[in-house]
């Protein structure tokens, strides 16, 4: 099917790339045991060293910001991709190297977008290792036409529910640019038990890690401090929509009991922040019942299509997603207009 057969564009909102030099940096970090992050080591040993069909495809596709990627988009009927530096991004690197590599990677992405402005848009990668410099890079990326910011959950086992990260949220809010919180393998203590049964990665551990991170941000009061901060979360919101009722019930009980130092009253219910500050994408979850549930509980304007190229490049999944039982107008919101609005594409 070509675009002219459809009444809407298909915009895929969680698509990954990687400058090839990052592979060498990851190899060094793993070889020298530079960080204590077993999930990262396991995941990238596999993608860097395995000669399985999947890892060979991922390695090649990640590094392409040109014809191969566009051919794969055409084969799947994707009109536009919002591209971001792959997980785990610059976050496993030492601070200074991370700041430098973020800028290098953002320049590469911006140049590719300039060559293919109707097919590609992109997000700014930042190094949470240095929140002040990250805020500057967010401004620089915005100035280069990038449409949001990406952070891959934890940075060397640290989550962002600490006021030292506020400059990042402040910059996103001030520029009204969305922050995509993409998965990373879980923090060390969470990853190890999951790894015993292969659950640390995108099969499940990604969602455990990332949903916990997002909930910690909400409960820490980040959205009371930054009420206009817009956060995007993939994989059908990492299952958070399914938990809303119980999250509200138990959070309310916890606050009343004053049981935890780090759990203070919030201005609103957890579900309110999810409905007002979060947008979710369908990356990796090409399953109509799950997508319909999210649309029902968050609203039609909150759910955006994503593919998760090259990690989940299954062209038939576009059709599985289009099996959702919604009106043609709502289909256009899911595939096109929600993304245009959230990322300011037009
Ligand atoms: C995987 C999936 C790895 C995604 C990723 O980054 C990643 C995977 C290393 O399946 O191992 O970003 N993903 O977003 O689906
Ligand atoms: Mn992804």
Coordinates of C-alpha atoms and ligand atoms in Angstrom, one line a residue:
X1 CA 0.0 0.0 0.0
X2 CA 1.3 3.4 -0.9
X3 CA 0.6 6.6 1.0
X4 CA -1.9 7.7 -1.7
X5 CA -4.1 4.7 -0.8
X6 CA -4.4 5.9 2.8
X7 CA -6.1 8.9 4.3
X8 CA -3.2 9.4 6.8
X9 CA 0.6 9.2 7.0
X10 CA 2.2 6.6 9.2
X11 CA 4.7 8.2 11.5
X12 CA 6.7 5.8 13.6
X13 CA 7.8 7.5 16.8
X14 CA 10.4 5.2 18.5
X15 CA 13.0 4.3 16.0
X16 CA 16.7 3.8 16.9
X17 CA 20.1 4.6 15.3
X18 CA 23.7 4.3 16.4
X19 CA 26.8 6.0 15.1
X20 CA 29.2 3.1 14.5
X21 CA 31.8 4.7 16.8
X22 CA 29.5 4.0 19.7
X23 CA 30.0 0.2 19.2
X24 CA 33.7 0.7 19.8
X25 CA 33.1 2.7 23.0
X26 CA 30.7 0.0 24.2
X27 CA 33.3 -2.7 23.5
X28 CA 35.8 -0.8 25.5
X29 CA 33.4 -0.2 28.4
X30 CA 32.6 -3.9 28.5
X31 CA 36.3 -5.1 28.1
X32 CA 37.6 -2.8 30.8
X33 CA 34.7 -3.4 33.2
X34 CA 34.1 0.3 33.4
X35 CA 30.6 0.1 34.9
X36 CA 28.7 -2.1 37.3
X37 CA 25.7 -2.7 35.0
X38 CA 25.1 -6.4 34.3
X39 CA 22.1 -5.8 32.1
X40 CA 24.0 -3.5 29.8
X41 CA 26.9 -5.9 29.6
X42 CA 24.7 -8.9 28.8
X43 CA 22.7 -7.0 26.2
X44 CA 25.5 -5.4 24.3
X45 CA 27.8 -8.4 24.4
X46 CA 24.9 -10.1 22.5
X47 CA 24.4 -7.3 20.0
X48 CA 28.1 -6.6 19.4
X49 CA 29.4 -10.2 19.3
X50 CA 26.6 -12.5 18.2
X51 CA 26.4 -13.6 14.6
X52 CA 22.7 -14.5 14.9
X53 CA 20.5 -13.2 12.1
X54 CA 18.8 -10.7 14.4
X55 CA 21.9 -9.1 15.9
X56 CA 23.6 -8.9 12.4
X57 CA 20.5 -7.1 11.1
X58 CA 20.3 -4.8 14.1
X59 CA 24.0 -3.8 13.9
X60 CA 23.7 -2.9 10.3
X61 CA 20.3 -1.2 10.4
X62 CA 21.2 0.9 13.5
X63 CA 24.1 2.5 11.7
X64 CA 22.2 3.4 8.5
X65 CA 20.6 6.8 8.3
X66 CA 20.1 6.7 4.5
X67 CA 18.9 4.4 1.8
X68 CA 18.7 1.1 3.7
X69 CA 16.5 2.6 6.4
X70 CA 14.3 4.3 3.9
X71 CA 13.9 1.1 1.9
X72 CA 12.9 -0.8 5.1
X73 CA 10.4 2.0 5.9
X74 CA 9.0 1.8 2.4
X75 CA 8.6 -2.0 2.6
X76 CA 6.6 -1.6 5.8
X77 CA 4.6 1.4 4.6
X78 CA 6.2 3.9 7.1
X79 CA 6.1 7.5 5.8
X80 CA 8.2 9.1 8.5
X81 CA 10.4 7.9 11.4
X82 CA 11.2 9.8 14.6
X83 CA 14.7 8.6 15.2
X84 CA 16.8 8.6 18.4
X85 CA 20.1 7.3 19.6
X86 CA 19.6 3.7 20.6
X87 CA 19.4 2.5 24.2
X88 CA 21.6 2.6 26.3
X89 CA 22.8 5.7 24.5
X90 CA 25.6 7.7 26.0
X91 CA 24.5 6.8 29.5
X92 CA 27.0 4.0 30.1
X93 CA 29.9 6.4 29.2
X94 CA 32.1 8.4 31.7
X95 CA 30.6 11.9 32.1
X96 CA 32.9 14.0 29.8
X97 CA 32.9 11.4 27.1
X98 CA 29.1 11.2 27.3
X99 CA 28.6 14.9 26.9
X100 CA 30.9 15.0 23.9
X101 CA 29.4 11.9 22.3
X102 CA 25.9 13.3 22.7
X103 CA 26.8 16.3 20.7
X104 CA 28.5 14.2 18.0
X105 CA 25.5 11.9 17.7
X106 CA 23.0 14.8 17.6
X107 CA 25.0 16.4 14.9
X108 CA 25.0 13.2 12.8
X109 CA 21.2 12.8 13.3
X110 CA 20.5 16.4 12.4
X111 CA 22.6 16.1 9.2
X112 CA 20.6 13.0 8.1
X113 CA 17.3 14.8 8.8
X114 CA 18.5 17.7 6.6
X115 CA 19.1 15.2 3.8
X116 CA 15.7 13.5 4.2
X117 CA 13.4 16.1 5.8
X118 CA 10.2 14.4 4.7
X119 CA 11.1 11.0 6.0
X120 CA 13.1 11.6 9.2
X121 CA 12.7 13.6 12.3
X122 CA 14.8 13.1 15.5
X123 CA 15.3 13.5 19.2
X124 CA 18.2 15.0 21.1
X125 CA 20.3 12.6 23.2
X126 CA 21.6 14.0 26.4
X127 CA 24.0 12.8 29.2
X128 CA 22.2 12.8 32.5
X129 CA 25.6 12.4 34.0
X130 CA 25.9 16.2 33.8
X131 CA 22.4 17.7 34.1
X132 CA 23.6 21.3 33.4
X133 CA 25.3 20.4 30.2
X134 CA 22.4 18.2 29.3
X135 CA 20.1 21.2 29.5
X136 CA 22.4 23.1 27.2
X137 CA 22.4 20.3 24.7
X138 CA 18.6 20.2 24.8
X139 CA 18.6 23.8 23.8
X140 CA 21.2 23.2 21.1
X141 CA 19.3 20.2 19.7
X142 CA 16.1 22.2 19.7
X143 CA 17.9 24.9 17.8
X144 CA 19.0 22.3 15.2
X145 CA 15.4 21.3 14.6
X146 CA 15.3 18.1 16.8
X147 CA 11.8 17.5 18.1
X148 CA 12.2 16.2 21.6
X149 CA 14.7 14.7 24.0
X150 CA 15.5 11.0 24.7
X151 CA 16.8 9.5 27.9
X152 CA 17.1 5.7 28.3
X153 CA 15.8 5.3 31.9
X154 CA 18.6 4.8 34.5
X155 CA 22.1 6.1 34.1
X156 CA 24.6 3.7 35.7
X157 CA 22.0 2.5 38.2
X158 CA 20.7 6.0 39.0
X159 CA 17.1 7.2 38.4
X160 CA 16.1 10.8 37.8
X161 CA 13.8 11.3 40.8
X162 CA 16.5 13.5 42.4
X163 CA 16.4 17.3 42.3
X164 CA 19.9 17.3 40.8
X165 CA 18.2 16.4 37.5
X166 CA 15.8 19.3 37.6
X167 CA 17.8 21.3 34.9
X168 CA 16.9 18.7 32.4
X169 CA 13.1 18.9 33.2
X170 CA 13.4 22.7 33.3
X171 CA 14.9 22.9 29.9
X172 CA 12.2 20.5 28.4
X173 CA 9.4 22.5 30.0
X174 CA 10.8 25.9 29.0
X175 CA 11.2 24.8 25.3
X176 CA 7.9 22.8 25.4
X177 CA 9.8 19.9 23.9
X178 CA 8.8 16.4 24.9
X179 CA 11.0 14.0 26.9
X180 CA 10.9 10.4 25.6
X181 CA 11.8 8.0 28.5
X182 CA 12.9 5.0 26.6
X183 CA 13.8 1.7 28.3
X184 CA 17.2 0.5 29.4
X185 CA 18.0 -2.9 30.9
X186 CA 17.1 -2.7 34.7
X187 CA 19.3 -1.4 37.4
X188 CA 21.8 -3.9 38.7
X189 CA 19.7 -5.2 41.7
X190 CA 16.7 -5.7 39.5
X191 CA 18.5 -7.0 36.5
X192 CA 20.3 -9.9 38.1
X193 CA 17.3 -12.0 39.2
X194 CA 15.6 -11.4 35.9
X195 CA 18.7 -12.4 33.9
X196 CA 18.5 -15.9 35.4
X197 CA 15.5 -16.5 33.1
X198 CA 16.3 -14.2 30.3
X199 CA 13.8 -11.6 31.4
X200 CA 16.1 -8.6 31.7
X201 CA 15.7 -7.1 28.2
X202 CA 12.9 -6.0 25.9
X203 CA 10.8 -9.1 26.7
X204 CA 9.9 -7.7 30.1
X205 CA 12.8 -6.2 32.1
X206 CA 12.7 -3.0 30.0
X207 CA 9.1 -2.4 31.1
X208 CA 9.8 -3.1 34.8
X209 CA 12.7 -0.7 34.8
X210 CA 11.1 2.1 32.8
X211 CA 7.7 2.0 34.4
X212 CA 9.3 2.1 37.9
X213 CA 11.4 5.0 36.8
X214 CA 8.4 6.9 35.5
X215 CA 6.4 6.2 38.7
X216 CA 9.3 7.3 40.8
X217 CA 9.3 10.6 38.9
X218 CA 5.6 11.1 39.5
X219 CA 5.8 10.2 43.2
X220 CA 8.8 12.4 43.7
X221 CA 6.7 15.4 42.7
X222 CA 8.5 16.2 39.4
X223 CA 5.2 17.1 37.7
X224 CA 4.1 19.3 40.6
X225 CA 7.4 21.2 40.1
X226 CA 7.1 21.1 36.3
X227 CA 3.4 20.9 35.5
X228 CA 3.8 21.5 31.8
X229 CA 6.6 18.8 31.4
X230 CA 5.5 16.4 28.6
X231 CA 6.8 12.8 28.8
X232 CA 6.5 10.1 26.2
X233 CA 6.7 6.5 27.1
X234 CA 6.8 3.5 24.7
X235 CA 5.5 0.0 24.8
X236 CA 2.0 1.0 25.6
X237 CA 3.2 3.1 28.5
X238 CA 5.3 0.2 29.8
X239 CA 2.0 -1.2 31.3
X240 CA 1.4 1.8 33.5
X241 CA -2.2 2.4 32.1
X242 CA -3.2 -1.1 33.3
X243 CA -2.1 -0.2 36.9
X244 CA -3.8 3.1 37.3
X245 CA -6.6 2.1 39.7
X246 CA -4.3 0.3 42.1
X247 CA -1.6 2.9 41.9
X248 CA -4.1 5.6 43.0
X249 CA -5.6 3.4 45.7
X250 CA -2.3 2.3 47.3
X251 CA -0.5 5.6 46.9
X252 CA -3.3 7.3 48.7
X253 CA -3.1 4.8 51.5
X254 CA 0.7 5.2 51.7
X255 CA 0.6 8.9 51.9
X256 CA -2.0 8.7 54.7
X257 CA 0.1 6.3 56.7
X258 CA 3.2 8.5 56.2
X259 CA 5.2 5.3 56.0
X260 CA 8.0 6.4 53.6
X261 CA 10.2 9.4 53.9
X262 CA 10.2 9.6 50.1
X263 CA 6.4 9.5 49.7
X264 CA 4.8 12.9 50.3
X265 CA 1.3 14.2 49.4
X266 CA 1.0 15.2 45.7
X267 CA -1.3 17.9 44.3
X268 CA -3.0 15.3 42.1
X269 CA -3.6 11.5 41.8
X270 CA -1.0 9.4 40.1
X271 CA -3.6 8.7 37.3
X272 CA -4.0 12.5 36.8
X273 CA -0.3 12.9 36.0
X274 CA -0.4 9.9 33.7
X275 CA -3.4 11.4 31.9
X276 CA -2.1 15.0 31.8
X277 CA 1.7 14.7 31.5
X278 CA 2.2 11.4 29.7
X279 CA 1.8 10.3 26.1
X280 CA 2.4 6.7 25.1
X281 CA 3.4 4.9 22.0
X282 CA 2.6 1.4 20.7
X283 CA 6.3 0.4 20.1
X284 CA 6.7 -3.4 20.3
X285 CA 3.0 -3.9 21.2
X286 CA 1.2 -4.5 17.9
X287 CA -1.7 -6.0 19.7
X288 CA -5.2 -4.4 19.2
X289 CA -6.7 -5.2 22.7
X290 CA -3.7 -3.6 24.5
X291 CA -3.8 -0.5 22.2
X292 CA -7.6 -0.2 22.5
X293 CA -7.4 -0.4 26.3
X294 CA -4.8 2.4 26.4
X295 CA -6.9 4.6 24.1
X296 CA -9.9 3.9 26.3
X297 CA -8.3 4.8 29.6
X298 CA -5.9 7.6 28.5
X299 CA -7.9 9.1 25.6
X300 CA -7.5 8.9 21.8
X301 CA -5.1 11.8 21.7
X302 CA -2.6 10.1 24.1
X303 CA -1.6 7.1 22.0
X304 CA 0.9 7.3 19.2
X305 CA 2.1 4.6 16.7
X306 CA 5.7 3.4 16.9
X307 CA 7.5 0.5 15.3
X308 CA 10.8 0.1 17.3
X309 CA 13.0 -0.3 14.3
X310 CA 15.4 -2.1 14.0
X311 CA 14.7 -4.1 17.1
X312 CA 11.3 -5.2 16.1
X313 CA 11.1 -4.8 12.3
X314 CA 8.1 -6.9 11.4
X315 CA 6.2 -5.1 8.5
X316 CA 3.1 -7.2 9.2
X317 CA 2.8 -5.5 12.6
X318 CA 1.6 -2.4 10.9
X319 CA -1.5 -4.4 9.9
X320 CA -1.9 -5.8 13.4
X321 CA -1.9 -2.3 14.7
X322 CA -4.5 -1.2 12.1
X323 CA -6.8 -3.9 13.4
X324 CA -7.8 -1.7 16.3
X325 CA -11.5 -1.1 16.3
X326 CA -11.6 2.7 15.9
X327 CA -13.0 5.2 13.4
X328 CA -11.0 6.5 10.4
X329 CA -10.5 9.8 12.1
X330 CA -9.1 8.1 15.2
X331 CA -6.8 6.0 13.0
X332 CA -5.4 9.2 11.6
X333 CA -4.8 10.4 15.2
X334 CA -3.0 7.2 16.1
X335 CA -0.7 7.1 13.1
X336 CA -0.2 10.8 12.2
X337 CA -1.8 13.7 14.0
X338 CA -1.0 12.8 17.6
X339 CA 2.7 12.5 16.7
X340 CA 2.6 15.8 14.7
X341 CA 1.1 17.6 17.7
X342 CA 3.2 16.0 20.4
X343 CA 6.5 16.4 18.6
X344 CA 5.6 19.6 16.8
X345 CA 6.2 18.2 13.3
X346 CA 4.3 20.6 11.2
Ligands
LIG1 C1 16.2 -4.3 22.3 C2 15.0 -3.7 22.1 C3 17.3 -3.6 22.6 C4 14.9 -2.3 22.1 C5 17.3 -2.2 22.6 O1 18.4 -1.4 22.8 C6 16.1 -1.6 22.3 C7 16.2 -5.8 22.4 C8 19.6 -2.0 23.0 O2 15.2 -6.4 21.9 O3 17.2 -6.3 22.9 O4 16.1 -0.2 22.3 N1 13.7 -1.7 21.8 O5 13.5 -0.5 22.0 O6 12.8 -2.4 21.5
LIG2 MN1 12.7 1.2 21.4

